[in-house]
Tab-separated table of C-alpha atoms and ligand atoms in Angstrom:
chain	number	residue	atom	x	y	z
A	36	UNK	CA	136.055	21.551	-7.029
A	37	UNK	CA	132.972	19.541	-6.743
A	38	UNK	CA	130.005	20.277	-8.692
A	39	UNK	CA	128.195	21.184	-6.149
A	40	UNK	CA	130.889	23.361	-4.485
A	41	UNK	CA	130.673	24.736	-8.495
A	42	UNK	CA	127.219	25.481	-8.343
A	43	UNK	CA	127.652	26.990	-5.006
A	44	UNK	CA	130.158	30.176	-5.936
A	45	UNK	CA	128.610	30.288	-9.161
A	46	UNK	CA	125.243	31.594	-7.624
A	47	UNK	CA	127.337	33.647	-5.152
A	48	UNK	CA	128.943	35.369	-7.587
A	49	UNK	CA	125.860	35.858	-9.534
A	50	UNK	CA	124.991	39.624	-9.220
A	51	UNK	CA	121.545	39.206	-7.737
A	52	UNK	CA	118.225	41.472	-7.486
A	53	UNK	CA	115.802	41.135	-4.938
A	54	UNK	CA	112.197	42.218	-5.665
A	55	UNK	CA	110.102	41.019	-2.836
A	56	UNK	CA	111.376	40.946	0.242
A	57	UNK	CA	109.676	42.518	3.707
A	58	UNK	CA	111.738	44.683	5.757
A	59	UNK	CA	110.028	43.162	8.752
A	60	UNK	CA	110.475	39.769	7.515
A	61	UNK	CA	114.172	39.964	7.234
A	62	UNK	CA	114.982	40.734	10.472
A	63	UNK	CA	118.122	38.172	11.280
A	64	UNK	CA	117.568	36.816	14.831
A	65	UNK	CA	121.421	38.842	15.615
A	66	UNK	CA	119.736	41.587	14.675
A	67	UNK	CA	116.595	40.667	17.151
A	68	UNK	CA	119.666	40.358	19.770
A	69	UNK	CA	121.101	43.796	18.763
A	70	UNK	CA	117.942	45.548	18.914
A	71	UNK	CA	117.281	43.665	22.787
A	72	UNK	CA	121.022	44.619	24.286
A	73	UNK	CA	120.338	48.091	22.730
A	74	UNK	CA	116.898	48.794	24.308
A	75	UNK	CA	117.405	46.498	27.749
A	76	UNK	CA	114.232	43.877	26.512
A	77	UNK	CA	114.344	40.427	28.228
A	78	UNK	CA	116.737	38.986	26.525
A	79	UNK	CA	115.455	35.388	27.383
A	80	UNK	CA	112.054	36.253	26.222
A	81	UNK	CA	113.890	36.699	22.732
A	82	UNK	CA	116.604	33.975	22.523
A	83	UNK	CA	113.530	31.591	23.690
A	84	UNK	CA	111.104	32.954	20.419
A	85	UNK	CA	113.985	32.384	18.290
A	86	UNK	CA	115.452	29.187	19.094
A	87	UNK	CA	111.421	27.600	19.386
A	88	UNK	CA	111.291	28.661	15.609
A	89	UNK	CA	114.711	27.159	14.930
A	90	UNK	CA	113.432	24.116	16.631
A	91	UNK	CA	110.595	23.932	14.490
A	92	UNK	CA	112.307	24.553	11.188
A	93	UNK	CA	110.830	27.766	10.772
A	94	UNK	CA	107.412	25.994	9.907
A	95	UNK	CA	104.207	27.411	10.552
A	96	UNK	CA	100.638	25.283	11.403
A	97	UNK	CA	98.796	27.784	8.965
A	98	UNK	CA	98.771	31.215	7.256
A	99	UNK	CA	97.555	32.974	10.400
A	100	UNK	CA	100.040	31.090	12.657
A	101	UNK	CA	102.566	32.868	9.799
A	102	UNK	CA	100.501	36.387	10.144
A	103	UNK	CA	100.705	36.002	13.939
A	104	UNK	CA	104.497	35.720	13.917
A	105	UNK	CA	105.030	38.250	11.674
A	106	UNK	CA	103.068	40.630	13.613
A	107	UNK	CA	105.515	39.709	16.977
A	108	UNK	CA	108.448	40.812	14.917
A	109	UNK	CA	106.384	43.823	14.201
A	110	UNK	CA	106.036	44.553	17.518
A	111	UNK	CA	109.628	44.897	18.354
A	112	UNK	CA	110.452	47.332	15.960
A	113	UNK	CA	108.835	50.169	18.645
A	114	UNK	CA	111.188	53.217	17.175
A	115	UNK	CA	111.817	54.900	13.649
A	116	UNK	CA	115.604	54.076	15.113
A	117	UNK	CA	114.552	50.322	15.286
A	118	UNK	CA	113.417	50.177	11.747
A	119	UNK	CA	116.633	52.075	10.653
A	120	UNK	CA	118.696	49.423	12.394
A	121	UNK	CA	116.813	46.450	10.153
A	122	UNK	CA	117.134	48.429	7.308
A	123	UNK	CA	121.125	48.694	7.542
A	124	UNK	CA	121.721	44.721	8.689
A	125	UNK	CA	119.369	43.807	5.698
A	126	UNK	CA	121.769	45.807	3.367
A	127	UNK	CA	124.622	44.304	4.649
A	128	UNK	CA	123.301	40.918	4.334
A	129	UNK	CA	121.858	41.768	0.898
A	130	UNK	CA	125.631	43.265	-0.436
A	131	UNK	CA	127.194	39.872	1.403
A	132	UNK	CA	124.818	37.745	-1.291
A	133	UNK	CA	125.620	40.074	-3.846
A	134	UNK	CA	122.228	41.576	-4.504
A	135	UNK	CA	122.787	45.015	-6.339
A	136	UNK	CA	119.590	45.997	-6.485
A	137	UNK	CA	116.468	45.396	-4.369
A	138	UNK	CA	112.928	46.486	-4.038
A	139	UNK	CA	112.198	46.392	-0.037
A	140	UNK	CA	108.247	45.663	1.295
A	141	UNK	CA	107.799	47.924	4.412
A	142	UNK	CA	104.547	47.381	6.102
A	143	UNK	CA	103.189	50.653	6.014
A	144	UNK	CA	99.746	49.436	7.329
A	145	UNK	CA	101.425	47.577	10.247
A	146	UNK	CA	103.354	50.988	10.890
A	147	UNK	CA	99.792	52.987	10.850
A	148	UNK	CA	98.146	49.652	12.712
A	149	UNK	CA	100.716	50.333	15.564
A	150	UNK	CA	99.797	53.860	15.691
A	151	UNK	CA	103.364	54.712	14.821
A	152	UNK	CA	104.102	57.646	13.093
A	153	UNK	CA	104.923	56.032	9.399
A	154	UNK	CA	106.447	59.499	8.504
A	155	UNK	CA	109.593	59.403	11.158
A	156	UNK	CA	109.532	55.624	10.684
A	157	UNK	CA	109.911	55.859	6.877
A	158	UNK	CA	112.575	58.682	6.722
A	159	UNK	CA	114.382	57.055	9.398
A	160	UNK	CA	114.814	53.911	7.269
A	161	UNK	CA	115.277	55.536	3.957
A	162	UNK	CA	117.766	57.818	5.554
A	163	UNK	CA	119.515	54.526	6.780
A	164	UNK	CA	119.203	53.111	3.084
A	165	UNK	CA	121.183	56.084	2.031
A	166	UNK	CA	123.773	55.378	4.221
A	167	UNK	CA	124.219	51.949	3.877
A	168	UNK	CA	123.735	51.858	0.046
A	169	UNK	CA	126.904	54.138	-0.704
A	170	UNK	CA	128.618	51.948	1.594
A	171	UNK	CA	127.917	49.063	0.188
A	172	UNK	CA	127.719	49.582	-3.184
A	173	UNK	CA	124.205	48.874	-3.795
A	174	UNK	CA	120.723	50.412	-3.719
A	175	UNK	CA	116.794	49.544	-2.517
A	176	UNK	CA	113.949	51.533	-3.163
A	177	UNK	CA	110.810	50.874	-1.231
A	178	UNK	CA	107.239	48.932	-1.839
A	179	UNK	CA	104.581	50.126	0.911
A	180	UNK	CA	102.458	47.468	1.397
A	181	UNK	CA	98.802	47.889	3.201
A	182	UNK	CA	96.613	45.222	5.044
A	183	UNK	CA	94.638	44.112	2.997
A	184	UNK	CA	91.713	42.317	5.381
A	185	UNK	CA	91.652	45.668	7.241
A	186	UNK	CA	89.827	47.315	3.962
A	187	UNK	CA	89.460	49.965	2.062
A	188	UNK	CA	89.779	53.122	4.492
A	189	UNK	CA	92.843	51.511	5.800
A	190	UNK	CA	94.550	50.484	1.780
A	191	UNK	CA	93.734	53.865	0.779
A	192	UNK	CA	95.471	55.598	3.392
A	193	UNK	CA	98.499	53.822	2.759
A	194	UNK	CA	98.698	54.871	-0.614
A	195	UNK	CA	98.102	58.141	-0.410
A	196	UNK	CA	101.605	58.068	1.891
A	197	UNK	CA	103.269	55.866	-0.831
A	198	UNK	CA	102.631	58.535	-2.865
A	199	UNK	CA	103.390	61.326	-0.705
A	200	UNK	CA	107.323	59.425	-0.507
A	201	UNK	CA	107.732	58.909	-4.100
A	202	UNK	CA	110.527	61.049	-4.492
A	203	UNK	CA	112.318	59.369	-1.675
A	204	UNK	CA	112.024	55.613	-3.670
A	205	UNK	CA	108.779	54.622	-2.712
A	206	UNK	CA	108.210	53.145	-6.309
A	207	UNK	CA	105.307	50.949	-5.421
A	208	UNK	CA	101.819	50.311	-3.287
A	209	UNK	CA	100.756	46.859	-2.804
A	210	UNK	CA	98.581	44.744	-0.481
A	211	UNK	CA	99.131	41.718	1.234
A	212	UNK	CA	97.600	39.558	4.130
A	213	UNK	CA	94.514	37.801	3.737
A	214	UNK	CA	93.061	37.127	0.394
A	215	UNK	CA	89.884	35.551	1.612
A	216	UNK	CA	88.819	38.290	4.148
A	217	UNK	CA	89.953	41.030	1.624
A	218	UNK	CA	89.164	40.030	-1.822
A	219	UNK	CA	90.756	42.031	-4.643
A	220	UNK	CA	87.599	42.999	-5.730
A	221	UNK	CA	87.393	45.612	-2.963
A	222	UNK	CA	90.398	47.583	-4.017
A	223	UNK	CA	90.201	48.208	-8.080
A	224	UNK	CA	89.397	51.793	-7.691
A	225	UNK	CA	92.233	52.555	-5.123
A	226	UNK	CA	94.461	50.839	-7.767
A	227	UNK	CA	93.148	53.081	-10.373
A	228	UNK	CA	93.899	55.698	-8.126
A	229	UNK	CA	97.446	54.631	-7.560
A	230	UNK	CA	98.322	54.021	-11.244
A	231	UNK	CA	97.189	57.420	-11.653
A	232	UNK	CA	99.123	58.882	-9.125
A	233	UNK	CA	102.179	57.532	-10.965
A	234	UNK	CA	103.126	54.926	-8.560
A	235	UNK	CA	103.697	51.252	-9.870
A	236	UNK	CA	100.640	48.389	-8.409
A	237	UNK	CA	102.372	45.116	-7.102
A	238	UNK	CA	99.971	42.336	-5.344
A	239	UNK	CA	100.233	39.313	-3.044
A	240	UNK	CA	98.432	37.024	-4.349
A	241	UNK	CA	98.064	32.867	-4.892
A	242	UNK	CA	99.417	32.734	-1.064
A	243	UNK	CA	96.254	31.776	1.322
A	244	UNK	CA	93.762	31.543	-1.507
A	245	UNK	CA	93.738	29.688	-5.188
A	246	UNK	CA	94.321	30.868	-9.128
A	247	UNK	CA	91.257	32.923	-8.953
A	248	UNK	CA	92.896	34.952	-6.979
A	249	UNK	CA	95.839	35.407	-8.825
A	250	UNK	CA	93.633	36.173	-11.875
A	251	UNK	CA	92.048	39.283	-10.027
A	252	UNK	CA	94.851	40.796	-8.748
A	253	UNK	CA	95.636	40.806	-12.590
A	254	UNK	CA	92.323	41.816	-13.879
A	255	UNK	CA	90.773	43.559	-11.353
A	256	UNK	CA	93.476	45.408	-10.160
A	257	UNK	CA	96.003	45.291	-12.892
A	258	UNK	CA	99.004	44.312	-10.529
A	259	UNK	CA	101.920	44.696	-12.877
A	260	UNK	CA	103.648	41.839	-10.636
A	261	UNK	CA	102.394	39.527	-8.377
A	262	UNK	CA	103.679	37.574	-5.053
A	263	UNK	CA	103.493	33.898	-4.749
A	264	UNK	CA	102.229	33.159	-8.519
A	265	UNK	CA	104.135	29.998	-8.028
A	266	UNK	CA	106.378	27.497	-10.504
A	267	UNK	CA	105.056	29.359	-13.874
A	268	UNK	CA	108.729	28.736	-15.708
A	269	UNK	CA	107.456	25.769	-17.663
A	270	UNK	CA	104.642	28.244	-19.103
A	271	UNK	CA	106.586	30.446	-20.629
A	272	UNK	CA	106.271	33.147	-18.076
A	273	UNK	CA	108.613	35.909	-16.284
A	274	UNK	CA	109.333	34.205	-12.965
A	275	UNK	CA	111.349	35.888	-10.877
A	276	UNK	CA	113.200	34.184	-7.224
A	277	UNK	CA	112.791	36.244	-4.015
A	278	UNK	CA	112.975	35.445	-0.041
A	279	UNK	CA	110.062	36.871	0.861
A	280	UNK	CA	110.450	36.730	4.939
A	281	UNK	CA	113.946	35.030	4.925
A	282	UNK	CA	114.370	35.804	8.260
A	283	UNK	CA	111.070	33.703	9.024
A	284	UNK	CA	112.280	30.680	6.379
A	285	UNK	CA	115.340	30.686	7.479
A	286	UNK	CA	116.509	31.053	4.010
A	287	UNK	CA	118.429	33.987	1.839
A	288	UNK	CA	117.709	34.802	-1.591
A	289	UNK	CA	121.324	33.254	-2.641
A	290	UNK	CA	119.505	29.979	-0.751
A	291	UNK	CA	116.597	30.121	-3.194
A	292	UNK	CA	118.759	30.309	-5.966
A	293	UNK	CA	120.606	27.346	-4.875
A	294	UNK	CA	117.520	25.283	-3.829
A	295	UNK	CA	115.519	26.206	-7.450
A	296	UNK	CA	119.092	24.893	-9.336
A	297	UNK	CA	119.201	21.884	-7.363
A	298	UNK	CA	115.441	21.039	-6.930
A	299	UNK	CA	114.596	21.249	-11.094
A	300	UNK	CA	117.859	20.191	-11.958
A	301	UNK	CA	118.224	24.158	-13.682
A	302	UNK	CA	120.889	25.269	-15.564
A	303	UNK	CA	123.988	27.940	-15.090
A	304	UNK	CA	122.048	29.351	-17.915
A	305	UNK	CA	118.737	29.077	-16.803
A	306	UNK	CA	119.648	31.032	-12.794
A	307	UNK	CA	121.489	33.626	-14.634
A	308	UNK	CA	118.106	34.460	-16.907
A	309	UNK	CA	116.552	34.679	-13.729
A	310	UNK	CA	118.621	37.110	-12.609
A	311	UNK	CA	118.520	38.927	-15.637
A	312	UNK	CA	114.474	38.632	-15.493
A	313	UNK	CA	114.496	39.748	-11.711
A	314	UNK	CA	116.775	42.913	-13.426
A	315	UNK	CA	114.035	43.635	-16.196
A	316	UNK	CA	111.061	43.232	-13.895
A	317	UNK	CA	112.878	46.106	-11.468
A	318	UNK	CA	110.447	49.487	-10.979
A	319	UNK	CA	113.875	51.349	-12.491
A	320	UNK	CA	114.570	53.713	-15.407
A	321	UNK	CA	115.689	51.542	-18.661
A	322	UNK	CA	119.071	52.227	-18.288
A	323	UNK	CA	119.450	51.278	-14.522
A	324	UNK	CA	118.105	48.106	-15.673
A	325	UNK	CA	120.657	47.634	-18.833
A	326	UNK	CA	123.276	47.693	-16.187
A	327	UNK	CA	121.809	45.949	-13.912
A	328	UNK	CA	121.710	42.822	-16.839
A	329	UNK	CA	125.080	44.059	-18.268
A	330	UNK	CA	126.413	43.233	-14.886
A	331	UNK	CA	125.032	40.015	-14.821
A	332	UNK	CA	126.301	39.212	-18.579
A	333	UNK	CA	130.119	40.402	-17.418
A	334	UNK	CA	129.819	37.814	-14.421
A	335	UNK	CA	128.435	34.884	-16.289
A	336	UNK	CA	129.175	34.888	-20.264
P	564	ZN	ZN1	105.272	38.866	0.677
């Protein structure tokens, strides 16, 4: 076998976990076609969006060209049943790179933003999670994420329903969107709030905006992980890979694994750690996580 054919099934048989990754985001373009047939939508008006972003290599001018795309997919998922559907196809696709374990971003200030009812929308996806996950083999448990530039009446009600759903996996409240229009400075009390209500404090940060704003989201709002911290392996710190919007990058995380191993020239050694890291840094009891990176040792020592 060539090394690279090597390389290739070594990282797909590398038990995987996924830790930030957007529901919304991950929607496959078959699943854009399911969700069209299934609810009579033009179907050229899709196939049209999604071979112009195949045609452009899934590249975006800017960050709000990005935010602007991501809302469109948004806008398609119109029924709890239409987020139920993306949550089963992402589990499949998740248990087909052999993730076991993932932490899923739902937009729960998009949901409110659309006037949806996030309570039907979340129970119908969590009920599909259920399903899918003793299927598969495999489990998720949810991050609700708010909008960040739409301030602090807007974060705050999201995480009082994150914490309404934390029996039913909702392990985490975050924010995301843009850093400039809604510094982190804004939110340290609802964070305070959120720790307190037992729910873990994740952050995007370091995506539109520089450092300082990765060093707020630590220090202001003590986000216990952060999104886009970007290439910190060298230093020493836990790095973990995720897809992010796969769908929109037209990657998967088994891609990212391959591209980091290739790109810096990384070790067998090295992607399994990350793994492993990926496995520690999981909102889960201690012992889920000892599995989790006993499961990785069985498939790689
Ligand atoms: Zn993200």
């Amino acid at each position: 076998m060539s090394p690279t054919r090597e390389l290739e099934s070594f990282l797909a048989r590398l038990p995987k976990v996924e830790l930030h990754l957007h529901l919304e985001g991950a929607v496959q373009p078959e699943t854009l076609r399911e969700l069209s047939r299934r609810k009579g939508w033009p179907r050229r008006k899709i196939a049209e969006w999604v071979s112009r972003r195949r045609q452009q290599h899934y590249r975006y001018r800017n960050f709000q060209d990005f935010l602007k795309a991501f809302g469109m997919i948004t806008l398609l998922l119109e029924e709890p049943e239409d987020y139920a559907l993306a949550t089963t196809r992402l589990m499949e696709w998740l248990a087909a790179q052999n993730v076991k374990y993932a932490e899923v971003i739902l937009s729960a200030g998009v949901v409110l933003w659309k006037r949806q009812s996030l309570e039907k929308v979340f129970e119908a996806s969590a009920e599909a999670a259920r399903a899918a996950g003793a299927r598969l083999g495999m489990h998720i448990n949810w991050i609700f994420d708010a909008i960040r530039h739409f301030g602090k009446r807007h974060v705050r009600q999201v995480l009082h329903a994150a914490a309404r759903y934390r029996s039913q996996g909702v392990v985490a409240f975050g924010i995301g969107g843009d850093e400039v229009r809604g510094p982190a400075e804004l939110f340290a009390e609802i964070y305070r709030e959120a720790r307190g209500l037992g729910l873990h404090v994740v952050a995007h940060a370091g995506e539109a905006a520089g450092a300082e704003s990765v060093r707020h989201a630590i220090e202001l709002l003590g986000a216990e992980r952060i999104g886009h911290g970007l290439k910190f392996l060298a230093g020493g710190l836990v790095v973990t890979l995720n897809s992010d919007d796969p769908a929109m990058f037209g990657t998967s995380l088994e891609n990212e694994y391959l591209q980091a191993a290739r790109c810096f020239g990384l070790s067998r050694e090295v992607m399994a750690e990350l793994a492993r890291q990926a496995a520690r840094s999981a909102f889960l009891p201690e012992e889920d996580k000892r599995a989790l990176v006993e499961e990785i040792d069985r498939a790689t020592l």
